[in-house]
Coordinates of C-alpha atoms in Angstrom, one line a residue:
Chain A
M1 CA -54.4 67.3 -26.0
A2 CA -51.5 68.8 -24.2
K3 CA -51.6 72.5 -23.2
K4 CA -49.8 74.7 -25.6
K5 CA -47.1 76.8 -24.2
D6 CA -47.8 80.5 -24.9
D7 CA -44.4 81.3 -26.4
L8 CA -44.4 78.3 -28.8
K9 CA -45.0 79.4 -32.3
L10 CA -45.6 76.5 -34.7
I11 CA -45.6 78.6 -37.9
V12 CA -43.2 81.5 -38.4
D13 CA -43.2 83.5 -41.6
G14 CA -45.2 80.7 -43.3
K15 CA -42.6 78.2 -42.4
R16 CA -43.3 75.3 -40.1
L17 CA -41.0 74.0 -37.3
D18 CA -39.1 71.7 -39.7
G19 CA -39.0 74.4 -42.4
R20 CA -41.8 73.0 -44.5
S21 CA -44.5 75.1 -46.2
A22 CA -48.2 74.4 -45.5
D23 CA -48.6 72.0 -48.5
Q24 CA -45.3 70.2 -48.1
L25 CA -45.0 66.6 -47.0
R26 CA -42.1 65.2 -45.0
P27 CA -39.6 63.2 -47.1
V28 CA -41.2 59.8 -47.8
R29 CA -39.4 56.6 -48.9
I30 CA -41.2 53.3 -49.6
E31 CA -39.7 49.9 -50.1
A32 CA -41.7 46.8 -51.1
H33 CA -41.0 43.1 -50.6
V34 CA -38.6 43.5 -47.6
L35 CA -39.5 40.4 -45.7
N36 CA -38.7 36.9 -46.9
D37 CA -41.3 34.8 -45.2
A38 CA -44.3 37.1 -45.5
N39 CA -46.5 36.8 -48.6
G40 CA -46.1 40.5 -49.0
S41 CA -44.3 43.3 -47.1
A42 CA -43.4 46.9 -47.2
Y43 CA -41.3 49.4 -45.3
V44 CA -42.1 53.1 -45.1
E45 CA -40.0 55.9 -43.9
W46 CA -42.0 59.1 -43.5
G47 CA -40.1 61.9 -41.9
K48 CA -38.9 60.3 -38.6
N49 CA -41.6 57.6 -38.8
R50 CA -40.5 54.1 -39.5
V51 CA -43.2 51.5 -40.3
L52 CA -42.9 47.9 -41.3
A53 CA -45.9 46.0 -42.8
G54 CA -46.3 42.3 -43.5
V55 CA -49.2 40.4 -45.1
Y56 CA -50.0 36.8 -44.6
G57 CA -52.7 35.0 -46.4
P58 CA -55.3 34.2 -47.5
Q59 CA -54.7 31.5 -45.0
E60 CA -56.7 29.2 -42.8
C61 CA -58.9 31.3 -40.5
I62 CA -58.1 31.1 -36.8
P63 CA -60.2 30.8 -34.7
K64 CA -62.1 28.6 -37.1
H65 CA -65.6 29.8 -35.9
D66 CA -64.7 33.3 -37.1
A67 CA -64.5 32.1 -40.7
S68 CA -67.1 33.4 -43.1
P69 CA -68.4 31.3 -46.0
Y70 CA -69.0 34.6 -47.8
G71 CA -65.4 35.8 -47.9
A72 CA -62.1 36.3 -46.4
L73 CA -61.7 38.0 -43.0
I74 CA -59.3 40.9 -42.9
K75 CA -57.4 41.2 -39.7
C76 CA -55.2 44.3 -39.4
R77 CA -53.0 44.6 -36.4
Y78 CA -51.3 47.9 -35.8
T79 CA -48.8 47.9 -33.0
M80 CA -46.2 50.3 -31.7
A81 CA -42.9 49.1 -30.6
P82 CA -42.0 49.9 -27.0
F83 CA -39.0 51.8 -28.3
C84 CA -40.8 53.7 -30.9
S85 CA -41.0 57.1 -29.1
L86 CA -40.4 58.8 -25.8
E87 CA -43.9 58.1 -24.6
E88 CA -45.3 54.9 -23.2
H89 CA -46.2 52.7 -26.1
G90 CA -46.7 49.0 -26.6
R91 CA -45.2 48.0 -23.3
S92 CA -48.3 46.2 -22.1
G93 CA -49.8 44.9 -25.3
P94 CA -52.5 46.5 -27.4
N95 CA -54.2 49.5 -25.9
R96 CA -57.3 51.5 -26.8
R97 CA -55.5 53.6 -29.4
S98 CA -53.9 50.7 -31.3
I99 CA -57.1 48.6 -31.3
E100 CA -58.9 51.6 -32.8
I101 CA -56.3 52.1 -35.5
S102 CA -56.4 48.4 -36.3
K103 CA -60.1 48.6 -36.7
V104 CA -60.2 51.7 -38.9
M105 CA -57.4 50.1 -41.1
T106 CA -59.5 46.9 -41.4
D107 CA -62.5 48.9 -42.4
A108 CA -60.6 50.9 -45.0
F109 CA -59.2 47.8 -46.7
K110 CA -62.5 45.9 -46.5
N111 CA -63.7 48.4 -49.2
V112 CA -61.0 47.6 -51.7
I113 CA -60.1 43.9 -51.2
F114 CA -62.1 41.3 -53.2
T115 CA -62.7 39.2 -50.1
E116 CA -65.3 37.1 -51.8
Y117 CA -62.6 35.3 -53.8
Y118 CA -61.3 33.5 -50.7
P119 CA -64.2 32.2 -48.5
K120 CA -63.4 30.8 -45.1
T121 CA -60.0 32.3 -45.0
Q122 CA -58.3 35.2 -43.3
I123 CA -55.9 37.8 -44.6
A124 CA -53.6 39.0 -41.8
V125 CA -52.0 42.4 -42.0
F126 CA -49.4 43.2 -39.4
V127 CA -48.1 46.7 -39.1
E128 CA -45.3 47.5 -36.7
V129 CA -44.3 51.1 -35.9
L130 CA -40.6 51.1 -35.2
Q131 CA -40.3 54.8 -34.7
S132 CA -43.0 57.4 -34.5
D133 CA -43.3 61.1 -35.0
G134 CA -46.9 61.8 -35.7
G135 CA -48.9 60.5 -38.6
T136 CA -48.1 56.8 -38.1
R137 CA -51.6 55.6 -38.9
C138 CA -51.3 57.1 -42.4
A139 CA -47.8 55.7 -42.8
A140 CA -49.2 52.4 -41.6
I141 CA -52.0 52.4 -44.2
N142 CA -49.7 53.3 -47.0
A143 CA -47.3 50.5 -46.0
A144 CA -50.1 48.0 -45.6
S145 CA -51.5 48.9 -49.0
V146 CA -48.1 48.2 -50.7
A147 CA -47.7 45.0 -48.7
L148 CA -51.2 43.8 -49.8
V149 CA -50.4 44.4 -53.5
D150 CA -47.0 42.7 -53.0
A151 CA -48.8 39.7 -51.5
G152 CA -51.0 39.5 -54.6
I153 CA -54.3 40.0 -52.8
P154 CA -56.9 41.0 -55.5
M155 CA -57.9 44.6 -54.8
R156 CA -60.2 47.1 -56.5
D157 CA -57.8 49.9 -55.9
M158 CA -54.7 50.9 -53.9
V159 CA -55.1 52.9 -50.7
T160 CA -53.2 56.1 -50.0
A161 CA -53.4 57.9 -46.7
V162 CA -52.3 61.3 -45.5
A163 CA -53.4 63.6 -42.7
F164 CA -54.0 67.4 -42.7
A165 CA -54.1 69.5 -39.6
K166 CA -55.0 73.0 -38.3
V167 CA -51.9 74.5 -36.7
D168 CA -51.8 78.0 -35.4
G169 CA -55.1 78.7 -37.2
Q170 CA -53.7 77.5 -40.5
I171 CA -54.4 74.4 -42.5
V172 CA -51.3 72.3 -43.2
I173 CA -50.7 68.9 -44.6
D174 CA -48.9 66.0 -42.8
A175 CA -48.6 67.2 -39.2
A176 CA -45.5 66.1 -37.3
K177 CA -45.7 65.2 -33.7
E178 CA -45.5 68.7 -32.2
E179 CA -47.9 70.2 -34.7
D180 CA -50.3 67.3 -33.9
N181 CA -50.0 67.7 -30.1
F182 CA -50.2 71.5 -30.0
G183 CA -52.4 72.2 -33.0
Q184 CA -56.2 72.7 -33.1
A185 CA -57.2 69.8 -35.3
D186 CA -55.9 66.7 -37.0
V187 CA -57.7 64.9 -39.8
P188 CA -56.2 61.6 -41.2
V189 CA -57.7 60.7 -44.5
A190 CA -57.3 57.5 -46.6
I191 CA -58.6 57.5 -50.2
G192 CA -58.7 55.1 -53.0
A193 CA -55.8 56.0 -55.2
N194 CA -57.7 55.9 -58.5
S195 CA -61.3 56.1 -57.5
K196 CA -60.6 59.0 -55.0
E197 CA -63.2 57.4 -52.7
I198 CA -62.8 58.4 -49.1
L199 CA -62.1 55.2 -47.1
L200 CA -61.1 56.7 -43.8
L201 CA -61.7 60.1 -42.3
Q202 CA -61.2 60.8 -38.7
M203 CA -61.3 64.3 -37.1
D204 CA -59.8 65.3 -33.8
G205 CA -60.7 69.0 -33.2
I206 CA -63.0 71.6 -34.9
L207 CA -62.8 72.8 -38.4
S208 CA -65.0 75.1 -40.6
K209 CA -66.3 73.9 -43.9
E210 CA -63.8 76.1 -45.8
E211 CA -60.9 74.7 -43.7
M212 CA -62.1 71.2 -44.5
Q213 CA -62.2 71.9 -48.2
Q214 CA -58.8 73.4 -48.1
G215 CA -57.4 70.4 -46.3
M216 CA -59.0 67.9 -48.6
E217 CA -57.4 69.8 -51.6
Y218 CA -54.0 69.3 -50.0
V219 CA -54.8 65.6 -49.3
Y220 CA -55.8 64.9 -52.9
S221 CA -52.7 66.4 -54.4
A222 CA -50.4 64.7 -51.8
A223 CA -52.2 61.3 -52.3
E224 CA -51.3 61.5 -56.0
Y225 CA -47.6 61.9 -55.2
L226 CA -47.8 59.1 -52.5
H227 CA -49.5 56.7 -55.0
R228 CA -46.6 57.3 -57.4
L229 CA -44.1 56.4 -54.7
Q230 CA -46.1 53.3 -53.8
K231 CA -46.1 52.2 -57.4
D232 CA -42.4 53.0 -57.9
A233 CA -41.6 50.8 -54.8
L234 CA -43.5 47.9 -56.3
E235 CA -42.0 48.3 -59.7
R236 CA -38.5 48.3 -58.2
V237 CA -39.0 44.8 -56.9
F238 CA -38.9 43.6 -60.5
T239 CA -36.3 46.0 -62.0
T240 CA -33.6 45.8 -59.4
T241 CA -31.0 43.0 -59.2
A242 CA -30.4 40.9 -56.1
Q243 CA -27.3 42.9 -55.3
E244 CA -29.1 46.2 -55.5
K245 CA -31.8 44.8 -53.2
K246 CA -29.1 43.8 -50.6
E247 CA -27.7 47.3 -50.7
T248 CA -31.1 48.9 -50.3
F249 CA -31.6 46.7 -47.2
L250 CA -28.3 47.8 -45.7
R251 CA -29.3 51.4 -46.2
M252 CA -32.4 51.0 -44.2
Chain B
M1 CA -33.9 42.3 -68.6
D2 CA -34.7 44.9 -71.3
E3 CA -38.0 43.2 -72.1
V4 CA -39.2 44.0 -68.6
H5 CA -39.2 47.7 -69.4
A6 CA -40.9 47.1 -72.8
T7 CA -44.1 46.0 -71.1
K8 CA -46.0 48.0 -68.6
I9 CA -46.5 47.0 -65.0
V10 CA -50.1 47.6 -63.9
F11 CA -51.2 48.0 -60.3
P12 CA -54.6 47.3 -58.7
G13 CA -57.1 49.9 -59.9
D14 CA -55.2 50.8 -63.0
K15 CA -57.2 50.7 -66.3
V16 CA -55.8 48.0 -68.5
W17 CA -58.2 48.0 -71.4
S18 CA -61.1 50.2 -72.4
T19 CA -63.3 47.2 -73.3
P20 CA -64.7 44.8 -70.7
V21 CA -62.5 41.7 -70.6
R22 CA -63.0 39.0 -68.0
V23 CA -59.6 37.5 -67.3
K24 CA -57.8 36.5 -64.1
G25 CA -56.2 39.4 -62.3
C26 CA -58.7 41.9 -63.6
Y27 CA -62.2 43.2 -62.9
V28 CA -64.7 45.0 -65.1
S29 CA -66.3 48.2 -64.0
G30 CA -68.5 50.0 -66.4
E31 CA -67.1 49.5 -69.9
A32 CA -63.5 49.2 -68.9
T33 CA -61.2 46.5 -67.5
Y34 CA -59.1 47.3 -64.4
A35 CA -56.2 45.4 -62.9
S36 CA -56.8 43.8 -59.5
V37 CA -53.4 42.3 -58.9
L38 CA -49.9 43.4 -59.8
S39 CA -49.4 42.3 -63.5
Q40 CA -47.5 43.0 -66.6
A41 CA -49.6 44.2 -69.5
S42 CA -48.4 44.2 -73.1
G43 CA -50.9 44.7 -75.8
D44 CA -53.9 42.4 -75.2
R45 CA -52.0 40.1 -72.9
L46 CA -51.8 40.3 -69.1
V47 CA -49.2 38.3 -67.2
L48 CA -49.7 38.0 -63.4
L49 CA -46.7 39.0 -61.3
R50 CA -48.4 38.1 -58.1
G51 CA -51.4 36.0 -57.2
F52 CA -52.8 33.0 -55.4
Y53 CA -53.9 29.6 -56.5
D54 CA -57.5 29.2 -57.5
P55 CA -58.4 25.5 -57.5
Q56 CA -60.0 24.4 -60.7
P57 CA -61.5 21.0 -61.6
G58 CA -59.0 19.0 -63.6
D59 CA -55.9 20.6 -62.0
A60 CA -53.2 18.2 -60.7
V61 CA -52.2 19.0 -57.2
I62 CA -49.5 17.5 -54.9
G63 CA -49.8 17.2 -51.2
Y64 CA -49.4 14.8 -48.3
V65 CA -52.0 12.8 -46.4
S66 CA -52.6 14.8 -43.2
D67 CA -55.5 12.8 -41.8
V68 CA -56.8 9.3 -42.3
K69 CA -60.5 9.0 -41.9
F70 CA -63.0 6.2 -42.4
S71 CA -64.4 7.7 -45.6
G72 CA -61.1 8.9 -47.0
Y73 CA -58.0 11.1 -46.6
N74 CA -57.5 14.8 -45.8
V75 CA -54.7 16.0 -48.0
E76 CA -52.5 19.0 -47.1
I77 CA -52.1 21.0 -50.3
F78 CA -50.4 24.1 -48.7
Q79 CA -53.3 26.3 -49.6
P80 CA -56.1 27.7 -47.4
Y81 CA -58.5 25.1 -49.0
H82 CA -59.5 21.9 -47.5
A83 CA -58.7 18.9 -49.8
F84 CA -60.2 15.5 -49.5
Q85 CA -59.6 12.2 -51.3
S86 CA -62.5 9.8 -50.8
S87 CA -61.5 6.2 -50.3
K88 CA -64.5 5.1 -52.4
E89 CA -63.4 3.3 -55.5
L90 CA -59.8 3.5 -54.3
R91 CA -57.7 0.4 -54.8
F92 CA -54.9 1.5 -52.4
E93 CA -54.6 2.6 -48.9
Y94 CA -52.5 5.5 -47.9
S95 CA -51.0 6.3 -44.5
L96 CA -50.2 9.5 -42.8
G97 CA -47.5 11.6 -44.4
E98 CA -47.5 9.9 -47.8
V99 CA -47.2 12.2 -50.7
I100 CA -49.8 12.0 -53.4
I101 CA -50.5 13.7 -56.7
A102 CA -54.2 13.8 -57.6
K103 CA -56.6 15.6 -59.9
I104 CA -59.2 18.0 -58.6
K105 CA -62.6 16.5 -59.1
E106 CA -64.8 19.2 -57.8
V107 CA -64.5 22.6 -56.0
S108 CA -67.3 23.6 -53.8
E109 CA -68.7 27.0 -53.3
T110 CA -66.5 27.6 -50.3
R111 CA -63.5 26.3 -52.1
S112 CA -63.3 22.9 -50.5
V113 CA -61.5 20.6 -52.9
D114 CA -62.5 17.0 -53.7
L115 CA -59.7 14.9 -55.3
E116 CA -59.7 11.9 -57.6
Y117 CA -57.2 9.6 -59.3
P118 CA -54.4 9.8 -56.7
K119 CA -51.0 8.4 -57.3
Q120 CA -48.4 8.0 -54.6
L121 CA -45.0 9.7 -55.1
K122 CA -42.2 7.8 -53.3
D123 CA -38.7 8.7 -52.3
G124 CA -38.6 12.2 -53.4
R125 CA -38.5 15.8 -52.2
M126 CA -41.1 18.5 -52.2
L127 CA -40.4 22.1 -52.9
N128 CA -43.0 24.8 -52.4
V129 CA -43.1 27.6 -55.0
E130 CA -45.5 30.4 -55.7
P131 CA -48.4 28.9 -57.6
F132 CA -48.4 31.8 -60.1
K133 CA -44.9 30.8 -61.2
V134 CA -45.9 27.3 -62.0
P135 CA -46.6 28.1 -65.7
R136 CA -43.0 29.3 -66.0
I137 CA -41.6 26.1 -64.4
V138 CA -43.6 24.0 -66.9
G139 CA -42.8 26.3 -69.8
R140 CA -44.4 26.7 -73.2
K141 CA -45.4 23.3 -74.5
N142 CA -43.6 21.7 -71.5
S143 CA -40.2 23.0 -72.7
M144 CA -38.9 24.1 -69.4
I145 CA -39.9 21.0 -67.4
N146 CA -38.6 18.7 -70.2
S147 CA -35.2 20.5 -70.1
L148 CA -35.1 20.1 -66.3
K149 CA -35.9 16.4 -66.6
D150 CA -33.5 15.7 -69.5
L151 CA -30.5 17.6 -68.1
T152 CA -30.7 16.6 -64.5
G153 CA -32.1 13.1 -65.0
A154 CA -34.6 13.7 -62.2
E155 CA -38.2 12.7 -62.1
I156 CA -40.2 15.8 -61.6
Y157 CA -43.9 16.5 -61.0
V158 CA -45.4 19.9 -60.8
G159 CA -48.7 20.5 -59.0
A160 CA -50.8 23.5 -59.9
N161 CA -50.8 24.3 -56.2
G162 CA -47.2 25.2 -56.4
V163 CA -45.7 22.0 -55.1
V164 CA -42.8 20.6 -57.1
W165 CA -41.9 17.0 -56.3
F166 CA -38.7 15.5 -57.6
S167 CA -36.5 12.5 -57.1
G168 CA -33.1 11.5 -58.5
K169 CA -29.4 12.0 -57.8
N170 CA -29.2 15.6 -58.9
S171 CA -31.8 17.1 -56.5
S172 CA -29.6 20.0 -55.5
L173 CA -29.3 21.0 -59.1
V174 CA -33.0 20.8 -59.5
I175 CA -33.5 23.1 -56.5
K176 CA -31.0 25.5 -57.9
A177 CA -32.7 25.6 -61.3
I178 CA -36.2 26.0 -59.8
N179 CA -35.0 28.8 -57.6
M180 CA -33.5 30.5 -60.6
I181 CA -36.8 30.2 -62.4
R182 CA -38.6 31.7 -59.3
E183 CA -36.3 34.6 -59.1
E184 CA -36.5 35.4 -62.8
A185 CA -40.1 34.4 -63.4
H186 CA -41.0 37.8 -64.8
T187 CA -38.3 37.9 -67.5
T188 CA -38.3 36.6 -71.0
G189 CA -35.8 34.1 -72.6
L190 CA -35.8 32.2 -69.3
T191 CA -35.7 28.6 -70.8
E192 CA -32.6 29.4 -72.8
R193 CA -30.8 30.8 -69.7
V194 CA -31.9 27.8 -67.5
V195 CA -30.7 25.4 -70.2
K196 CA -27.4 27.2 -70.4
F197 CA -27.0 27.1 -66.6
L198 CA -27.9 23.4 -66.5
Q199 CA -25.5 22.6 -69.3
A200 CA -22.7 24.4 -67.6
E201 CA -23.4 22.5 -64.3
T202 CA -23.7 19.1 -65.9
G203 CA -21.3 19.4 -68.8
I204 CA -24.0 18.2 -71.3
E205 CA -23.5 19.7 -74.7
N206 CA -25.8 20.3 -77.7
Y207 CA -29.1 20.3 -76.0
T208 CA -32.2 21.9 -77.4
P209 CA -35.4 22.1 -75.3
R210 CA -37.8 19.3 -76.2
V211 CA -41.4 20.5 -76.7
D212 CA -44.5 18.3 -76.4
E213 CA -47.0 18.9 -79.2
E214 CA -49.8 17.1 -77.4
P215 CA -51.2 19.2 -74.6
A216 CA -51.1 17.4 -71.3
G217 CA -53.1 14.4 -72.3
G218 CA -52.9 12.1 -69.3
S219 CA -49.5 13.4 -68.3
Y220 CA -49.3 14.7 -64.8
S221 CA -46.3 16.9 -65.4
R222 CA -48.5 19.7 -66.6
P223 CA -51.6 20.7 -64.7
P224 CA -54.4 19.9 -67.2
G225 CA -56.5 22.9 -66.1
D226 CA -53.7 25.2 -66.9
A227 CA -53.1 26.7 -70.3
G228 CA -49.4 26.1 -70.2
S229 CA -46.9 28.9 -70.4
G230 CA -47.9 31.8 -68.3
S231 CA -46.1 34.5 -70.2
D232 CA -47.4 33.4 -73.6
E233 CA -51.0 32.5 -72.7
G234 CA -52.1 35.4 -70.5
R235 CA -55.5 35.7 -72.1
R236 CA -56.4 32.1 -71.3
Y237 CA -56.7 33.0 -67.6
G238 CA -60.5 33.3 -67.8
D239 CA -61.4 30.1 -66.0
R240 CA -61.9 31.5 -62.5
D241 CA -64.2 34.2 -63.7
R242 CA -66.3 31.8 -65.7
Y243 CA -66.5 29.6 -62.7
E244 CA -67.4 32.5 -60.5
R245 CA -70.2 33.7 -62.8
R246 CA -71.7 30.3 -63.2
E247 CA -71.7 29.7 -59.5
R248 CA -73.1 33.0 -58.5
G249 CA -75.8 33.0 -61.2
G250 CA -74.7 35.9 -63.4
D251 CA -73.4 39.3 -62.7
R252 CA -75.2 40.1 -59.6
P253 CA -74.4 43.1 -57.4
R254 CA -71.4 42.0 -55.5
D255 CA -72.2 43.4 -52.1
R256 CA -74.4 40.6 -50.9
G257 CA -71.4 38.9 -49.3
G258 CA -69.4 40.0 -46.3
D259 CA -70.9 40.3 -42.9
R260 CA -74.2 41.8 -43.8
G261 CA -77.4 40.5 -45.3
S262 CA -76.9 36.9 -44.2
Y263 CA -80.5 35.9 -44.4
R264 CA -79.6 32.3 -43.9
P265 CA -79.1 31.3 -40.3
R266 CA -75.4 30.7 -39.6
G267 CA -74.3 27.2 -39.2
Q268 CA -77.2 25.7 -41.1
G269 CA -75.1 24.8 -44.1
Y270 CA -74.3 26.9 -47.1
R271 CA -74.9 24.5 -49.9
R272 CA -78.0 25.1 -51.9

């Protein structure tokens, strides 16, 4: 974690750097079914984050010796575009961080997908971060969840993800890049939208039990709102006309 | 489009019914039924808006011969399942790339498909559509497919795996009509609109969709394993779950699969 400059105050009078309060999310926009050739796809704008997800499959498992007779293999691939931020990202293929995020995404979705319906196949989930500003793994999971539903993969539940953080000694939801870099802790959480099961919980930093409880309260209420947005995006696929879809695409 | 709003779209994890009902696109947890794929629920019916093809014995599928072997033919059916047509009791020989329509004889535990009664389809074109939209292309009591055939003069076969094969002079019109059905598959009153469109294109007047009273007996144009019209027969989609339960020996706890608990050595064959 980078050294915090002494004069940098992340929270002033209860307002954060971008003017949000502690329990306020950045503006989120979700669009489903944005790619023609993928079985399912989604696009998420989350503050300055831009994330595109595509789902292919169930398809023939490659390499073939990986195929399991017990169920489909889920292969998530999180990648950052080289142009997604000012830092070095994605220029030399997958790195430690993107491999880790791909793995935790796979593990989160393993819990909700009925993999046993499709033995000896794979379900490929590709997530590309086009622009990043902190919290991309949560945006990626939300996008992938919508894309999986759009693809028609049978799932027990939808997945919603959001992070909370400790910034200037205070618990806040959905940390942006500066808050993440100069804060004391960052906790991305993915939960089953209906079951409220915790499917992903990573913690970077130290928190007390009370702080954790406070953060989880924020997460549960934010997840409800995000789930609504995910459902609205999928519903719009069927209620908008072709012309409206074209205009939506142009706005992106 | 008004009817779309009259019904409710349900998402994976949403409770659909408070009683346990085993239909395709749903799962039962406790005493209630929850959706597992994006569907439209209206009353006691559930119409899938997304989904994949589950091979069922008796389904008619269309594919091309992708490999010729001593014992038979591998058939590419555009699904993640391996399809095989044995040359035993076969009176014809096929060669690479030939398009055939065949019935599914058997589906193994790992969803390998054995075919029977193949018939070659010559001089036509294939179009891949989403398998869950096949019931709309066929229509209630074959009304849609009959309208397509009558108004375009084309010969059309629809495979349950989502392959539409057609031949005739009016193939561009067939493609247009099928794409129209694909785009509006979730709406009601579709047959009337497609008939109107085809009448405007062809100039044929006074046409009423012809319905077949006999269900799919021997005819390939409707997959025999299918109940017919998707929007009207939502409840009939129970076949997969029945198959599942029979194969798995009742409602066992489901977490025996996956990458754990594999007490059988790998690569030693999975069939019991």
